[in-house]
Amino acid sequence: MNAERPNGRGTGDEVADLARRAGQLAGWAARTGFAFTRRLPGVETAERGVRQVERQLLGELRRRLDEVDDPYHAALTAASAMNRPAASGSRPIEATVTLVPARDNHAEPLRAAMAELLNHSIGFGRARAREYFYAIILRQLTPDEARILSALSDGSPFPAIDVAERTSLGGAGRLVLRNASTVGKVAGVSLPDQVPGYVTRLIGLGLVDLDEEVPSLETQYEILMTDETVRDAEKHVKRAKFVKRTIHVSRLGAEFWQACDPSFDPRSLG
């Protein structure tokens, strides 16, 4: 069980405060176009500082979210509490999760975690269930992936390319690179070479959709073809075939971003 802090605020309030601070930082960077002004004197040094603060806030927020909502963490905490003798003169510690019978005097955290999820499903309303679902997604995102989702959040499509080995019939054979895209540079990610993996993960989470080639993006496809990651993949096949696609935010991604958008001000609703 999480104890109240001396100032009277619980862990839930602290999570909300951390989210607000992280949101303010991200919102400031977006409003000032921070990622696009690196050529200005002193901006590179300042950016490193902002990135460090951003990582610290996101890391702490993720840790607090884990403590609040992670059923496995809750199960381990409860099992530890049940197996720990109460201090002399104190009340016994009550478990906050329904544990399955232990075998050989050892709790089974995986089964207990499932019990915790089932317990949640009983008391959750629609709004709380959605919030929990979004929190689970949020915990899985890296800062770079959050930046990519932000760049996609307005619905604009971005080019994506797969690099494959061309077969004797001109088709696509063995894939050597999947989902390379220009969205990483626009988003200002820290690890440009990891963009294909980021995009693949976002597609897997259902936040981004993969679609057919869009002819109007031809210039952007040509730029993407010169990307270092794409050129390096091309070296690993005898004859390369480029499969052009587009990526854009999915319906789930748009709803998720609307719920988590750090630049949104609730006071604007009146």
PDB file of N, CA and C in Angstrom, residues 29-30 32-38 47 51 147 185-189:
ATOM      1  N   ALA A  29       8.531  22.987 -25.863  1.00  0.00           N
ATOM      2  CA  ALA A  29       9.414  22.638 -26.977  1.00  0.00           C
ATOM      3  C   ALA A  29       8.658  22.691 -28.296  1.00  0.00           C
ATOM      4  N   ALA A  30       7.399  22.223 -28.281  1.00  0.00           N
ATOM      5  CA  ALA A  30       6.620  22.233 -29.511  1.00  0.00           C
ATOM      6  C   ALA A  30       6.268  23.656 -29.937  1.00  0.00           C
ATOM      7  N   THR A  32       7.829  26.450 -29.324  1.00  0.00           N
ATOM      8  CA  THR A  32       8.973  27.264 -29.724  1.00  0.00           C
ATOM      9  C   THR A  32       9.740  26.671 -30.894  1.00  0.00           C
ATOM     10  N   GLY A  33       9.264  25.501 -31.410  1.00  0.00           N
ATOM     11  CA  GLY A  33       9.962  24.870 -32.516  1.00  0.00           C
ATOM     12  C   GLY A  33      11.379  24.488 -32.142  1.00  0.00           C
ATOM     13  N   PHE A  34      11.556  24.021 -30.908  1.00  0.00           N
ATOM     14  CA  PHE A  34      12.896  23.778 -30.376  1.00  0.00           C
ATOM     15  C   PHE A  34      13.700  22.806 -31.231  1.00  0.00           C
ATOM     16  N   ALA A  35      13.020  21.758 -31.733  1.00  0.00           N
ATOM     17  CA  ALA A  35      13.743  20.732 -32.478  1.00  0.00           C
ATOM     18  C   ALA A  35      14.200  21.218 -33.843  1.00  0.00           C
ATOM     19  N   PHE A  36      13.712  22.354 -34.294  1.00  0.00           N
ATOM     20  CA  PHE A  36      14.025  22.804 -35.639  1.00  0.00           C
ATOM     21  C   PHE A  36      14.945  24.023 -35.665  1.00  0.00           C
ATOM     22  N   THR A  37      15.504  24.391 -34.522  1.00  0.00           N
ATOM     23  CA  THR A  37      16.342  25.597 -34.470  1.00  0.00           C
ATOM     24  C   THR A  37      17.739  25.281 -33.989  1.00  0.00           C
ATOM     25  N   ARG A  38      18.243  24.100 -34.309  1.00  0.00           N
ATOM     26  CA  ARG A  38      19.518  23.666 -33.765  1.00  0.00           C
ATOM     27  C   ARG A  38      20.696  24.456 -34.293  1.00  0.00           C
ATOM     28  N   GLU A  47      19.537  22.314 -25.825  1.00  0.00           N
ATOM     29  CA  GLU A  47      18.722  21.147 -26.141  1.00  0.00           C
ATOM     30  C   GLU A  47      19.131  19.948 -25.300  1.00  0.00           C
ATOM     31  N   ARG A  51      16.587  17.867 -23.044  1.00  0.00           N
ATOM     32  CA  ARG A  51      16.442  16.421 -23.222  1.00  0.00           C
ATOM     33  C   ARG A  51      16.663  15.686 -21.896  1.00  0.00           C
ATOM     34  N   ARG A 147       7.617  11.502 -29.563  1.00  0.00           N
ATOM     35  CA  ARG A 147       7.852  12.597 -30.507  1.00  0.00           C
ATOM     36  C   ARG A 147       7.278  12.259 -31.886  1.00  0.00           C
ATOM     37  N   LYS A 185      13.008  12.528 -38.592  1.00  0.00           N
ATOM     38  CA  LYS A 185      13.713  13.803 -38.691  1.00  0.00           C
ATOM     39  C   LYS A 185      12.786  14.965 -38.376  1.00  0.00           C
ATOM     40  N   VAL A 186      11.559  14.880 -38.866  1.00  0.00           N
ATOM     41  CA  VAL A 186      10.587  15.946 -38.587  1.00  0.00           C
ATOM     42  C   VAL A 186      10.292  16.016 -37.091  1.00  0.00           C
ATOM     43  N   ALA A 187      10.242  14.861 -36.447  1.00  0.00           N
ATOM     44  CA  ALA A 187       9.941  14.814 -35.006  1.00  0.00           C
ATOM     45  C   ALA A 187      11.140  15.191 -34.154  1.00  0.00           C
ATOM     46  N   GLY A 188      12.359  15.167 -34.738  1.00  0.00           N
ATOM     47  CA  GLY A 188      13.558  15.512 -33.980  1.00  0.00           C
ATOM     48  C   GLY A 188      13.958  14.437 -32.980  1.00  0.00           C
ATOM     49  N   VAL A 189      13.919  13.170 -33.404  1.00  0.00           N
ATOM     50  CA  VAL A 189      14.252  12.080 -32.488  1.00  0.00           C
ATOM     51  C   VAL A 189      15.743  12.075 -32.149  1.00  0.00           C
TER      52      VAL A 189
END
